[in-house]
Each structure stands twice: as C-alpha cells, then as structure tokens.
CSV table of C-alpha atoms in Angstrom, one decimal:
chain,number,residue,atom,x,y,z
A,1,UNK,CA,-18.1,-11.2,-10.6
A,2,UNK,CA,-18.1,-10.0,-14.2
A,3,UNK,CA,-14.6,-8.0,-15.3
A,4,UNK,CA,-14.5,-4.6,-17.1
A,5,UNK,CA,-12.0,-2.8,-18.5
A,6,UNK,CA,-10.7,-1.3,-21.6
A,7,UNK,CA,-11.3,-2.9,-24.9
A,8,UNK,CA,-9.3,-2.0,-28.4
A,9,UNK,CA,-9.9,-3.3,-32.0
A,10,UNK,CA,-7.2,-6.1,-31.1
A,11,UNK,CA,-6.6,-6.4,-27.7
A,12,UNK,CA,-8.6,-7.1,-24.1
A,13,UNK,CA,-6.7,-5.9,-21.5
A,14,UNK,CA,-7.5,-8.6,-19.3
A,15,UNK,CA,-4.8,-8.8,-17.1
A,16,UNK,CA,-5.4,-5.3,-15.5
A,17,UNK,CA,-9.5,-6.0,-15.2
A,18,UNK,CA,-11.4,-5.7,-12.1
A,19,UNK,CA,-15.2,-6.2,-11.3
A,20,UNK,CA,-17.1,-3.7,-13.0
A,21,UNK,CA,-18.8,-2.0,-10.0
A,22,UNK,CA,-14.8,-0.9,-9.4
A,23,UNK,CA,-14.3,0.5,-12.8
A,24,UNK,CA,-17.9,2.2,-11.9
A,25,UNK,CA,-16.6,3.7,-8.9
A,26,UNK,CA,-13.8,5.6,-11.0
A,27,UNK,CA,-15.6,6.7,-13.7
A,28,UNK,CA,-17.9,7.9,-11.1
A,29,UNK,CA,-15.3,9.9,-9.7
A,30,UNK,CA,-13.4,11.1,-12.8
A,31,UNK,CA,-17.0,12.4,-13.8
A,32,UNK,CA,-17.5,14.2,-11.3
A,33,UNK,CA,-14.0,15.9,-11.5
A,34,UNK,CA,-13.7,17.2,-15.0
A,35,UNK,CA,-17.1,18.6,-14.9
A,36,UNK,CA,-16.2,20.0,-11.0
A,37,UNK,CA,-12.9,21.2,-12.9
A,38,UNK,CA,-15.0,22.7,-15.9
A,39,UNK,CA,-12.1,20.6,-18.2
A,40,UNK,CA,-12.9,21.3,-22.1
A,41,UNK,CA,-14.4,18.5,-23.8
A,42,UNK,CA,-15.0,16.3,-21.0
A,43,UNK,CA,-17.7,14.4,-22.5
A,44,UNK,CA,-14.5,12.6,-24.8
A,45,UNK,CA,-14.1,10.8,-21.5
A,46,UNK,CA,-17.6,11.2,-19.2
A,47,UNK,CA,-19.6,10.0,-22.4
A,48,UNK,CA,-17.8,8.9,-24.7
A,49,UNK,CA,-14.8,6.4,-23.3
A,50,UNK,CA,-17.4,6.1,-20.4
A,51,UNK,CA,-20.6,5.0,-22.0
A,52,UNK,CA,-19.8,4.6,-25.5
A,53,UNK,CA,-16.8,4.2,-27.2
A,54,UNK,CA,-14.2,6.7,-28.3
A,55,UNK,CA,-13.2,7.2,-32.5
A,56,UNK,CA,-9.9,7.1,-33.3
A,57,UNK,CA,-10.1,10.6,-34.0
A,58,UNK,CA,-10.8,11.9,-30.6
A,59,UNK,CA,-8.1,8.8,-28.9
A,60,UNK,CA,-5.2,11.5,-28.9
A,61,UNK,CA,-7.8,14.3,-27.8
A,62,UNK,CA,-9.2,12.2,-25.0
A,63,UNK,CA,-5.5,10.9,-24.0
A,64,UNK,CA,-4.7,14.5,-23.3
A,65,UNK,CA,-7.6,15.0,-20.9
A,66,UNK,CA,-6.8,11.8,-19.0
A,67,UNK,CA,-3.1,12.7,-18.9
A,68,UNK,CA,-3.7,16.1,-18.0
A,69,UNK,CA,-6.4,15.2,-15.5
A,70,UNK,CA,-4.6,12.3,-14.0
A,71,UNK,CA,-2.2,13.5,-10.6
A,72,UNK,CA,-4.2,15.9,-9.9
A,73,UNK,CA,-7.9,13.4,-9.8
A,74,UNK,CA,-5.2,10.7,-7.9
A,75,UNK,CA,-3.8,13.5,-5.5
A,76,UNK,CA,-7.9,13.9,-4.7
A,77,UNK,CA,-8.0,10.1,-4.2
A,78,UNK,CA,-5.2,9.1,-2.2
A,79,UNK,CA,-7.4,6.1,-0.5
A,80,UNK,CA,-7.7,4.6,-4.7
A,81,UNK,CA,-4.2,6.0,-6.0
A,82,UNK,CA,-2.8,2.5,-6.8
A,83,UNK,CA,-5.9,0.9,-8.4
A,84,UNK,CA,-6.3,4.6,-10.4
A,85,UNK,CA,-2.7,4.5,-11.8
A,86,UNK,CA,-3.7,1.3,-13.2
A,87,UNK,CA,-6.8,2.1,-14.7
A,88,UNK,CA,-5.0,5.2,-16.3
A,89,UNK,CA,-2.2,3.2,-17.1
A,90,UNK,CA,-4.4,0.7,-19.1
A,91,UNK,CA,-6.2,3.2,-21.1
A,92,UNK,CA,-2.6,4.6,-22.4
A,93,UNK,CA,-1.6,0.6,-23.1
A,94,UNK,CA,-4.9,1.4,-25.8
A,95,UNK,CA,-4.3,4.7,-26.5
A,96,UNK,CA,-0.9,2.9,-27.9
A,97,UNK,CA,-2.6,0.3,-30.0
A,98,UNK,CA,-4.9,2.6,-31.4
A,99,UNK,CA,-1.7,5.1,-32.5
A,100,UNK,CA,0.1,1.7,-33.8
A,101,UNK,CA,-3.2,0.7,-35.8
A,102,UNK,CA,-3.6,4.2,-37.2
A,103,UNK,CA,0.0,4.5,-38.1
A,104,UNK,CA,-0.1,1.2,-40.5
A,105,UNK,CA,-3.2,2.6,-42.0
A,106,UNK,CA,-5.8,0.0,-40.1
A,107,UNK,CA,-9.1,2.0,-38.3
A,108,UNK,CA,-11.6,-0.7,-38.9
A,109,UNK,CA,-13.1,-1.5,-36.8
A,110,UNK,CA,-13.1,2.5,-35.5
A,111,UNK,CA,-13.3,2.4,-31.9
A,112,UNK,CA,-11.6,2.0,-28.5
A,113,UNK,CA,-14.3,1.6,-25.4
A,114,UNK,CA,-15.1,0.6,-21.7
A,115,UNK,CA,-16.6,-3.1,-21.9
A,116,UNK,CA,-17.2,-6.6,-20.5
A,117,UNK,CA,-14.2,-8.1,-20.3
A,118,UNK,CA,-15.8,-11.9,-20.0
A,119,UNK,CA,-17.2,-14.0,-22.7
A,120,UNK,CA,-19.3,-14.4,-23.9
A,121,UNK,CA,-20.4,-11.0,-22.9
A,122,UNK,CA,-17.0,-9.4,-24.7
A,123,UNK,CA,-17.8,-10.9,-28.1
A,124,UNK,CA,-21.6,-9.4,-28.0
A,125,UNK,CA,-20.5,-6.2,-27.0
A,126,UNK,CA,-17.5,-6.0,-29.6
A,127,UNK,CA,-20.2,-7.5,-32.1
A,128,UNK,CA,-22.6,-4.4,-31.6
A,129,UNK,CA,-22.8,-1.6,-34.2
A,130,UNK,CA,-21.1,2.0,-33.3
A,131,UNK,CA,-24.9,3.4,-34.3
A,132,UNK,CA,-26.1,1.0,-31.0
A,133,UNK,CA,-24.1,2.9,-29.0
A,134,UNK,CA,-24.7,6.2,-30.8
A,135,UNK,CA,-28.3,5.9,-30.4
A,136,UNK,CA,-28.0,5.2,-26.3
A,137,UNK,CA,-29.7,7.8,-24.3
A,138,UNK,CA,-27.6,10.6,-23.2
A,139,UNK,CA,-28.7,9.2,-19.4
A,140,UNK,CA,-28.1,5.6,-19.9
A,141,UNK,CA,-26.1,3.6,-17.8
A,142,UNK,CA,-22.8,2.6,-19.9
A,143,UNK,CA,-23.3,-0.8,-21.6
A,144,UNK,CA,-21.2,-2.9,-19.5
A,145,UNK,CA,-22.9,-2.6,-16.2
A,146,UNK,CA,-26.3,-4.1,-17.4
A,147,UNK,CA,-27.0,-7.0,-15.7
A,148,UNK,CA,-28.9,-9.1,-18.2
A,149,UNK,CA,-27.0,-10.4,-20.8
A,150,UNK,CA,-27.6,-8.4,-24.0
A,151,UNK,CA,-29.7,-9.8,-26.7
A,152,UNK,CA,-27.2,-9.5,-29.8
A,153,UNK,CA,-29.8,-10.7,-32.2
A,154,UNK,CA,-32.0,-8.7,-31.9
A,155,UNK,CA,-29.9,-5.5,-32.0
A,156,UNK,CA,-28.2,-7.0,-34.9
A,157,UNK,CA,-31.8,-7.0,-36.7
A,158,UNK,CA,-32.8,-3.8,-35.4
A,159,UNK,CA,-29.9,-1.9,-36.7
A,160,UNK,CA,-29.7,-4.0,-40.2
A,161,UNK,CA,-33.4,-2.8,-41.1
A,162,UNK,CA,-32.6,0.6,-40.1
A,163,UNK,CA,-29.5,0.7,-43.0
C-alpha cells in the first residue's frame, strides 16, 4: 500500500497519510463539487493542488476555496466526514508552513502538492522540475497514483536539455 498526502518544501505530513486510492476517492469527490457548485477558480484545487502542485502565490487563494468549500462538501459526505476533516485539516497544517516560509522570506523551492508519501518514491517526486508538472496533460492522472515507479533520470535529462 503506497501513502499519499500533502507534501510542503519542509515537511511530509506523514502522520495523517492514507493509501492513495483514499486520497483518490476525495479528490474525486471535491472535483466533482466545485465544478457541480460552479466555485471560481476551481482548477487552484481540481488541477492544481490535485495533479500538480500549487505556487505559493495561489496557497492563500486555494486555502479560501477549501475553507469555503469544506462543511458544506463534508455535510454532502456524511459516510467520509471524519477521514475528510483530516484531509482538509492537513492541507491547512501546509497552508501554515507555506505562510511561515513566505513570511521569513524563503519560496524556494516554490511549491506545495499532492504526492507519494513513501520513499523512495517522495524523494523522486520532490526531485522533479515544476516545468514536469507544468507540461502534464490537462487529462493526466495526478503524479502520485502511477503505478510504476517514475524514472527520475530520465526526466531530469529531458528537462535539463530543454533549458
């Protein structure tokens, strides 16, 4: 069973993981809701935090959808509620490292993301250039629910002879 959860510049939050296919399952859901819900700028959290990873621009941005989204999408899924609250719960634990880091004057490296929370698939994924997941296909499946194990090298060279 490989863990997922929410990965910042200095911190895994580990002790809130859960298999990936769970972490899936929400996304899943909180998709479908802000787009059901027509919520501005959805893509912050059903691409970005989702798929990608999230700049520390958009963090406070994308905090205020989750935040704003959150009772009512846990009200919706009363069967999940508890496993929800922590999910949420954890991204706001980052949201707060991020604020700390940007506060002291530190935003390398730049982003806050959904990832493997396992080695040695953490330290590939947290290895991997913001253009990799820049360049992914608008319908790719996010990053951490591939099921090979990624091929760092050869990224790493692809995106080197691209600069």
């Amino acid at each position: 069973m490989l863990l997922a959860g929410f990965v910042s510049p200095m911190c895994i939050f580990l002790g809130r993981a859960k298999a990936r296919e769970v972490l899936y399952a929400f996304f899943q859901e909180l998709s479908d809701y802000l787009i059901r819900k027509k919520v501005p700028n959805h893509s912050l959290v059903t691409d970005r935090l989702y798929k990608r990873y999230v700049r520390f621009e958009d963090v406070e941005a994308t905090f205020d959808i989750m935040k704003a989204a959150e009772d009512d999408f846990i009200d919706e899924n009363p069967e999940d509620r508890e496993q929800y609250r922590v999910f949420f719960q954890t991204f706001y634990d980052g949201v707060e490292e991020v604020r700390y880091l940007l506060e002291v004057g530190d935003e390398t490296p730049n982003r806050f993301q959904t990832g493997l929370l396992e080695l040695p698939y953490e330290v590939q994924e947290k290895n991997l250039p913001s253009a990799y997941y820049d360049d992914l296909p608008e319908d790719a499946e996010p990053v951490w629910m591939r099921t090979e194990a990624l091929n760092l090298e050869e990224i790493l060279q692809a995106y080197q002879s691209k600069s």
